[in-house]
């Protein structure tokens, strides 16, 4: 049981394991509620090897800083970031979204004056992740939620009506948390440019899935810096990128935008004089693990991961339909499936029975939500379907 017995004293391991054995193990394939997954073995090794590297102090760790720079360039190339763009490895999607909106807020303040902040607004779709609610709350800015259309994408007409002098930023989502829908970002980008408003794209989920659509034979979806109006973008390597937690990335279209969140540190070495992130100390191992894994897998390696996951999503979606579940979005835009149960069943009972059988799924109002990640293979989904069928039989 204890694979590290030579390093961890048995009694400590046993004490910890008493509690930790309650946890789910992604590798068992029964986690269908989470946008995280088991990290890649090479990423784990790299993370462990370079665990002490602190990106917050480039005077001590110029090497780690250089790797972060290269890792940002890899992601930048994938997401059409212009040459003058920049970015950082942070703790995850929440910190990235909060930081981007903090920079947008400071730019707005600089241009319109402190007074203008009183009735300032952030516009985001009703489907936006709660980290944006947190950002607005922290900054004391009103978050106006824009309705979504029948495809669960931000309604462009409704957005246009809400844009005003008060708009600090627009947030659009590339892969919503509940259904994986992608907002019409090209159109939103045009509006943002026309009105000179900061557009932040939350691609925490979609940022490492959508860039591979063309390569897997799907229709390309525009969502990144290819769209001129996009100012900043969040992408999370600790989700689909198979990097250990914590690894979120924030990209800025232009490094001049950093001026909005620049702080001076008088007491560290020359290279560490300016900070542009919320935390000082930052995990270098995340950037190193991402860069190393990208070298190992390459674009094609990620294409294979995305392809397998999308095929599994399609397989499960078809089987849900065969069992008379109704898909909220057909076909699912990414790796997330939302379904309504057939009318003769109570969805809460199905949900509870699945958990009782140790299948982790989500329930959002009357929608059963299933996320397919790389750790869940076809054989796991076949077992899931047979458990689901048994549950349905027993409920009738
Ligand atoms: N943006 C989007 C679109 C997200 O879905 C998430 C998190 C975030 C931002 C925030 O990212 P961090 O959680 O990295 O700060 N989405 C998942 C969710 O809320 C987070 C999660 C992951 C929850 C794994 C549970 C879990 O097991 O569902």
Coordinates of N, CA and C in Angstrom, one line a residue, residues 149-237:
X149 N -28.3 32.5 -24.6 CA -29.3 32.1 -25.6 C -29.6 30.6 -25.4
X150 N -30.3 30.1 -26.4 CA -30.8 28.7 -26.3 C -29.6 27.7 -26.3
X151 N -28.5 28.2 -26.8 CA -27.3 27.3 -26.8 C -26.4 27.6 -25.6
X152 N -26.9 28.3 -24.7 CA -26.2 28.6 -23.4 C -24.9 29.5 -23.7
X153 N -25.0 30.4 -24.7 CA -23.9 31.3 -25.0 C -24.4 32.7 -24.7
X154 N -23.5 33.6 -24.3 CA -23.9 34.9 -24.0 C -24.7 35.6 -25.1
X155 N -25.8 36.1 -24.8 CA -26.7 36.8 -25.8 C -26.1 38.1 -26.2
X156 N -25.7 38.2 -27.5 CA -24.9 39.3 -27.9 C -25.7 40.6 -27.9
X157 N -27.0 40.5 -28.3 CA -27.9 41.7 -28.3 C -28.1 42.2 -26.9
X158 N -28.3 41.3 -25.9 CA -28.4 41.7 -24.5 C -27.1 42.4 -24.0
X159 N -26.0 41.8 -24.5 CA -24.7 42.4 -24.1 C -24.6 43.8 -24.6
X160 N -24.9 43.9 -25.9 CA -24.8 45.3 -26.5 C -25.6 46.3 -25.8
X161 N -26.8 45.9 -25.3 CA -27.6 46.9 -24.6 C -27.1 47.3 -23.3
X162 N -26.3 46.5 -22.7 CA -25.7 46.8 -21.4 C -24.4 47.5 -21.4
X163 N -23.8 47.6 -22.5 CA -22.5 48.3 -22.6 C -22.7 49.8 -22.4
X164 N -21.9 50.4 -21.6 CA -22.0 51.8 -21.3 C -20.7 52.4 -20.8
X165 N -20.7 53.6 -20.5 CA -19.6 54.3 -19.9 C -19.1 53.6 -18.6
X166 N -20.0 52.9 -18.0 CA -19.7 52.3 -16.7 C -19.0 51.0 -16.8
X167 N -18.9 50.4 -18.1 CA -18.4 49.1 -18.2 C -16.8 49.1 -18.1
X168 N -16.4 48.4 -17.0 CA -15.0 48.2 -16.7 C -14.4 47.1 -17.6
X169 N -15.1 46.0 -17.8 CA -14.6 44.9 -18.5 C -15.8 44.0 -18.9
X170 N -15.6 43.2 -20.0 CA -16.5 42.2 -20.4 C -15.8 40.9 -20.2
X171 N -16.4 39.9 -19.6 CA -15.8 38.6 -19.5 C -16.6 37.6 -20.4
X172 N -15.9 36.9 -21.2 CA -16.5 35.9 -22.0 C -15.9 34.5 -21.7
X173 N -16.7 33.4 -21.9 CA -16.2 32.1 -21.4 C -16.0 31.2 -22.6
X174 N -14.8 30.5 -22.6 CA -14.6 29.5 -23.7 C -14.5 28.2 -23.0
X175 N -15.7 27.6 -22.8 CA -15.9 26.4 -22.1 C -16.5 26.6 -20.7
X176 N -17.8 26.7 -20.7 CA -18.4 27.0 -19.4 C -18.4 25.8 -18.4
X177 N -18.3 26.1 -17.2 CA -18.2 25.1 -16.1 C -19.3 24.0 -16.2
X178 N -20.5 24.5 -16.5 CA -21.6 23.5 -16.4 C -21.8 22.7 -17.7
X179 N -21.7 23.4 -18.9 CA -22.0 22.7 -20.1 C -20.9 22.8 -21.2
X180 N -19.9 23.5 -20.9 CA -18.8 23.6 -21.9 C -19.1 24.4 -23.1
X181 N -20.1 25.3 -23.0 CA -20.4 26.1 -24.1 C -19.4 27.3 -24.3
X182 N -19.3 27.7 -25.5 CA -18.3 28.8 -25.8 C -19.0 30.0 -26.3
X183 N -18.8 31.1 -25.6 CA -19.5 32.4 -26.0 C -19.1 32.8 -27.4
X184 N -19.9 33.6 -28.1 CA -19.6 34.1 -29.4 C -18.5 35.2 -29.3
X185 N -17.3 34.7 -29.1 CA -16.2 35.7 -28.7 C -15.7 36.6 -29.8
X186 N -15.8 36.1 -31.1 CA -15.5 37.0 -32.2 C -16.4 38.2 -32.2
X187 N -17.7 38.0 -32.0 CA -18.6 39.1 -32.0 C -18.4 40.0 -30.8
X188 N -18.2 39.3 -29.7 CA -18.0 40.1 -28.4 C -16.7 40.9 -28.5
X189 N -15.7 40.4 -29.2 CA -14.4 41.1 -29.4 C -14.7 42.4 -30.2
X190 N -15.5 42.2 -31.2 CA -15.8 43.4 -32.1 C -16.5 44.5 -31.2
X191 N -17.4 44.1 -30.4 CA -18.1 45.1 -29.5 C -17.0 45.8 -28.5
X192 N -16.2 44.9 -28.0 CA -15.2 45.4 -27.0 C -14.3 46.4 -27.7
X193 N -13.9 46.1 -28.9 CA -13.0 47.0 -29.6 C -13.7 48.3 -30.0
X194 N -14.9 48.2 -30.5 CA -15.7 49.4 -30.8 C -15.8 50.3 -29.7
X195 N -16.0 49.8 -28.5 CA -16.3 50.6 -27.3 C -15.0 50.8 -26.4
X196 N -13.9 50.2 -26.9 CA -12.6 50.3 -26.2 C -12.8 49.8 -24.7
X197 N -13.3 48.6 -24.6 CA -13.4 48.0 -23.3 C -12.6 46.7 -23.2
X198 N -12.0 46.5 -22.0 CA -11.2 45.3 -21.8 C -12.1 44.1 -21.9
X199 N -11.6 43.1 -22.8 CA -12.3 41.8 -22.9 C -11.4 40.7 -22.3
X200 N -11.9 40.1 -21.2 CA -11.2 39.0 -20.7 C -11.9 37.7 -21.0
X201 N -11.1 36.7 -21.6 CA -11.7 35.4 -21.9 C -11.3 34.4 -20.9
X202 N -12.3 33.8 -20.3 CA -12.0 32.7 -19.3 C -12.0 31.4 -20.1
X203 N -10.8 31.0 -20.5 CA -10.7 29.7 -21.2 C -10.0 28.7 -20.2
X204 N -10.3 28.8 -18.9 CA -9.7 27.9 -17.9 C -9.9 26.4 -18.4
X205 N -11.1 26.2 -18.9 CA -11.4 24.8 -19.4 C -11.1 24.6 -20.8
X206 N -11.5 25.5 -21.7 CA -11.4 25.3 -23.1 C -10.0 25.6 -23.7
X207 N -9.2 26.3 -22.9 CA -7.9 26.8 -23.5 C -6.9 25.7 -23.9
X208 N -7.1 24.5 -23.3 CA -6.2 23.4 -23.7 C -7.0 22.3 -24.4
X209 N -8.2 22.6 -24.9 CA -9.0 21.6 -25.7 C -9.3 22.2 -27.1
X210 N -9.8 23.4 -27.1 CA -10.3 24.0 -28.3 C -9.2 24.2 -29.4
X211 N -7.9 24.5 -28.9 CA -6.9 24.8 -30.0 C -6.6 23.5 -30.8
X212 N -7.1 22.4 -30.4 CA -6.8 21.1 -31.1 C -8.0 20.7 -32.0
X213 N -9.0 21.5 -32.0 CA -10.2 21.0 -32.8 C -10.0 20.8 -34.2
X214 N -9.2 21.7 -34.9 CA -9.0 21.5 -36.3 C -8.2 20.2 -36.5
X215 N -7.2 19.9 -35.6 CA -6.4 18.7 -35.8 C -7.2 17.4 -35.6
X216 N -8.3 17.5 -34.8 CA -9.1 16.3 -34.6 C -10.3 16.2 -35.5
X217 N -10.3 17.1 -36.5 CA -11.3 17.1 -37.5 C -12.6 17.8 -37.1
X218 N -12.6 18.6 -36.1 CA -13.8 19.3 -35.7 C -13.7 20.7 -36.3
X219 N -14.8 21.4 -36.3 CA -14.8 22.8 -36.8 C -14.1 23.7 -35.8
X220 N -13.2 24.5 -36.3 CA -12.4 25.4 -35.5 C -13.3 26.4 -34.8
X221 N -13.1 26.7 -33.5 CA -13.9 27.7 -32.8 C -12.9 28.8 -32.4
X222 N -13.3 30.0 -32.8 CA -12.5 31.2 -32.5 C -12.7 31.6 -31.0
X223 N -11.7 31.8 -30.3 CA -11.9 32.2 -28.9 C -10.7 32.9 -28.3
X224 N -9.6 32.9 -29.0 CA -8.3 33.4 -28.3 C -7.9 34.7 -28.9
X225 N -6.5 34.9 -28.8 CA -6.0 36.2 -29.2 C -6.1 36.5 -30.7
X226 N -6.5 35.5 -31.5 CA -6.7 35.7 -32.9 C -7.8 36.7 -33.1
X227 N -8.6 36.9 -32.0 CA -9.7 37.9 -32.0 C -9.1 39.2 -31.5
X228 N -9.0 40.2 -32.3 CA -8.3 41.4 -31.9 C -8.7 42.0 -30.6
X229 N -10.0 42.0 -30.3 CA -10.5 42.6 -29.1 C -10.2 42.0 -27.8
X230 N -9.6 40.8 -27.8 CA -9.3 40.1 -26.5 C -8.0 40.7 -25.9
X231 N -8.2 41.1 -24.6 CA -7.1 41.8 -23.9 C -6.3 40.8 -23.0
X232 N -7.1 39.8 -22.4 CA -6.4 38.8 -21.5 C -7.2 37.5 -21.6
X233 N -6.5 36.5 -21.1 CA -7.1 35.1 -21.2 C -6.6 34.2 -20.1
X234 N -7.5 33.5 -19.6 CA -7.1 32.5 -18.5 C -7.1 31.1 -19.2
X235 N -6.0 30.3 -18.8 CA -6.0 28.9 -19.2 C -5.4 28.1 -18.1
X236 N -6.0 26.9 -17.8 CA -5.5 26.2 -16.6 C -4.8 24.9 -17.0
X237 N -3.5 24.9 -16.9 CA -2.8 23.6 -17.1 C -3.1 22.5 -16.0

